[in-house]
Coordinates of N, CA and C in Angstrom, one line a residue:
X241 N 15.5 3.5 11.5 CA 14.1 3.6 11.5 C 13.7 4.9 10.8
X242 N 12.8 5.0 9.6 CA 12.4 6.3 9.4 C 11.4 6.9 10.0
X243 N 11.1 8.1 10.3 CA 10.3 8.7 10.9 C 8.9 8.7 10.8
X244 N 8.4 8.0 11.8 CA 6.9 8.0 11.4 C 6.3 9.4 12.3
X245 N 4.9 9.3 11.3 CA 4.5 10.8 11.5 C 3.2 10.8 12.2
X246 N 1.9 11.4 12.1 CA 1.1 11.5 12.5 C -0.3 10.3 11.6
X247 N 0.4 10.7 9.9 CA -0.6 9.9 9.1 C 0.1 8.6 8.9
X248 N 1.1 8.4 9.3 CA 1.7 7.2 8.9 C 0.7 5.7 10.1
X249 N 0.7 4.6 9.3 CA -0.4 3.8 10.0 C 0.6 2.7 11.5
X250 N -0.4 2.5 12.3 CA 0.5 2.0 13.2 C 0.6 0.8 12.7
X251 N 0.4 0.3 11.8 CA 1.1 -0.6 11.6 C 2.8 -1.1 10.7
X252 N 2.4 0.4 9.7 CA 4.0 1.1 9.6 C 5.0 1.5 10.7
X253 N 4.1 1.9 11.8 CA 4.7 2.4 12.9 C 5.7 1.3 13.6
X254 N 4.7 0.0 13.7 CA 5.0 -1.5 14.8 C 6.3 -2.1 13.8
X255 N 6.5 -1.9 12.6 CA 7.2 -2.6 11.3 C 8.5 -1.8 11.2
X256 N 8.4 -0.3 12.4 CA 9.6 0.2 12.1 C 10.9 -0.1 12.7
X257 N 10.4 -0.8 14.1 CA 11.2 -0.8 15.1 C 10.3 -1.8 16.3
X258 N 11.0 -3.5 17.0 CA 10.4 -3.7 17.7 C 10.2 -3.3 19.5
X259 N 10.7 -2.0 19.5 CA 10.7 -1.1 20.8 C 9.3 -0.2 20.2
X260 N 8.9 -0.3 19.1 CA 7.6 0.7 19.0 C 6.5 -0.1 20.0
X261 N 6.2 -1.6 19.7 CA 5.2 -2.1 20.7 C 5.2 -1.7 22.0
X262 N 6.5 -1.5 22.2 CA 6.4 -1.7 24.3 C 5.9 0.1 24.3
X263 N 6.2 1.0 24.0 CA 6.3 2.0 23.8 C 4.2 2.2 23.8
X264 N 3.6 1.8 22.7 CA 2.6 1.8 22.2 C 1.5 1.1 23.7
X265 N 2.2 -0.5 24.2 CA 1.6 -0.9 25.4 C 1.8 -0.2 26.8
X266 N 2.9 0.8 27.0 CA 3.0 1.3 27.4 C 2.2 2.9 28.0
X267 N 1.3 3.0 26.8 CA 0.3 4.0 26.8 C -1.2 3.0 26.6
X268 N -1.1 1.6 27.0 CA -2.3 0.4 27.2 C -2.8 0.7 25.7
X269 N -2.2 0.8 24.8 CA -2.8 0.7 23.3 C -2.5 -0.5 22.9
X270 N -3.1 -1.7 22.7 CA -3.2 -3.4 22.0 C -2.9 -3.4 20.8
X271 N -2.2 -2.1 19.9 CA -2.1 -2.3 18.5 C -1.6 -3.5 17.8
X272 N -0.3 -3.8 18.8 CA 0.7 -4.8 18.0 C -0.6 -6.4 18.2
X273 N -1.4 -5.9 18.7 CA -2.4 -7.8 18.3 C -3.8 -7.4 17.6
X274 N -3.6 -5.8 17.2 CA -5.0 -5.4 16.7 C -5.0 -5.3 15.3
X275 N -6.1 -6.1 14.5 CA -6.3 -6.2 13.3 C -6.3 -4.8 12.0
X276 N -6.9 -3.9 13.1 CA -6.9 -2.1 12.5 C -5.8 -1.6 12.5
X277 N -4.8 -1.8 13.4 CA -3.3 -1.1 13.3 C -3.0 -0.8 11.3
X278 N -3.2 -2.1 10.4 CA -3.4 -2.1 9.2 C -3.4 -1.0 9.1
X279 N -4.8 0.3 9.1 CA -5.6 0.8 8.5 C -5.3 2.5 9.5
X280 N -5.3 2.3 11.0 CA -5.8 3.4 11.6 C -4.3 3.9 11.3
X281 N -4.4 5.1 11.6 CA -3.2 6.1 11.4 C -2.7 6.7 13.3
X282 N -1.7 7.1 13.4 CA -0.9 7.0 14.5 C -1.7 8.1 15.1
X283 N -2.3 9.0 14.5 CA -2.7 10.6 15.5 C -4.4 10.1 15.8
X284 N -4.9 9.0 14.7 CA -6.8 8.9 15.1 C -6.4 7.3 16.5
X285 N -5.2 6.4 16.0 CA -5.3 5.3 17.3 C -5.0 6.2 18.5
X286 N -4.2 7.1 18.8 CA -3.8 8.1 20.0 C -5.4 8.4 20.5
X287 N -5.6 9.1 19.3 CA -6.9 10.0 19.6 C -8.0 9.2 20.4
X288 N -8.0 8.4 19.7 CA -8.8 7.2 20.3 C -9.3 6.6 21.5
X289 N -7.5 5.8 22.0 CA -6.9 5.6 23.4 C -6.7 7.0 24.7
X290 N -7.0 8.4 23.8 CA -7.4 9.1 24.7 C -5.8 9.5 25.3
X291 N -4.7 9.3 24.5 CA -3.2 9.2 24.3 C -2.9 10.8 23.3
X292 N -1.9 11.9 23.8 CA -1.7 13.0 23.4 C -0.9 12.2 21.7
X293 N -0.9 12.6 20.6 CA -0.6 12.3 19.3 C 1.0 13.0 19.4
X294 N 1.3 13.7 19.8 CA 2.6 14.5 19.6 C 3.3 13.8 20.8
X295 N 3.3 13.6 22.2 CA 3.5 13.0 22.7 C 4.3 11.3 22.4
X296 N 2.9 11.0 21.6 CA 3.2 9.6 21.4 C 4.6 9.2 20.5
X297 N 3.9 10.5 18.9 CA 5.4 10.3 17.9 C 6.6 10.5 19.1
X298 N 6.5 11.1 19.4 CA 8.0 11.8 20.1 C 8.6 10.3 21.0
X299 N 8.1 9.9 21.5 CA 8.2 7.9 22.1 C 8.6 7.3 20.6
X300 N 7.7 7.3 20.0 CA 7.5 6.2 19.3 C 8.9 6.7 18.2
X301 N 9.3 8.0 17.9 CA 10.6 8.0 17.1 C 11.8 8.0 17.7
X302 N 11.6 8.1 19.0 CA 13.0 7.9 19.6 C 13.1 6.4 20.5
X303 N 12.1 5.8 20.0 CA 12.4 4.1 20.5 C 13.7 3.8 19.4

């Protein structure tokens, strides 16, 4: 899997690895059925969900 980053989109994120979803639902984020994953980037969906962004990569690259 390559390293996703902060600007990289969750939906690059979901396409890297299918342990990113559980990881993602795991912090109650619905990306993997949400139409924006396309578009939003991994640090503004965090931001979002109210989910620390450095936290999350650190999950989400070692799924």
């Amino acid at each position: 899997m390559s390293k996703i980053t902060r600007s990289s989109t969750l939906y690059d994120a979901l396409k890297a690895g299918k342990k990113v979803a559980k990881v993602l639902e795991s912090q109650n984020m619905g990306c993997a059925s949400c139409s924006g994953s396309k578009y939003e980037t991994v640090e503004w969906g965090a931001t979002c969900h109210g989910v620390d962004p450095d936290d999350l990569l650190k999950k989400i690259n070692a799924a």
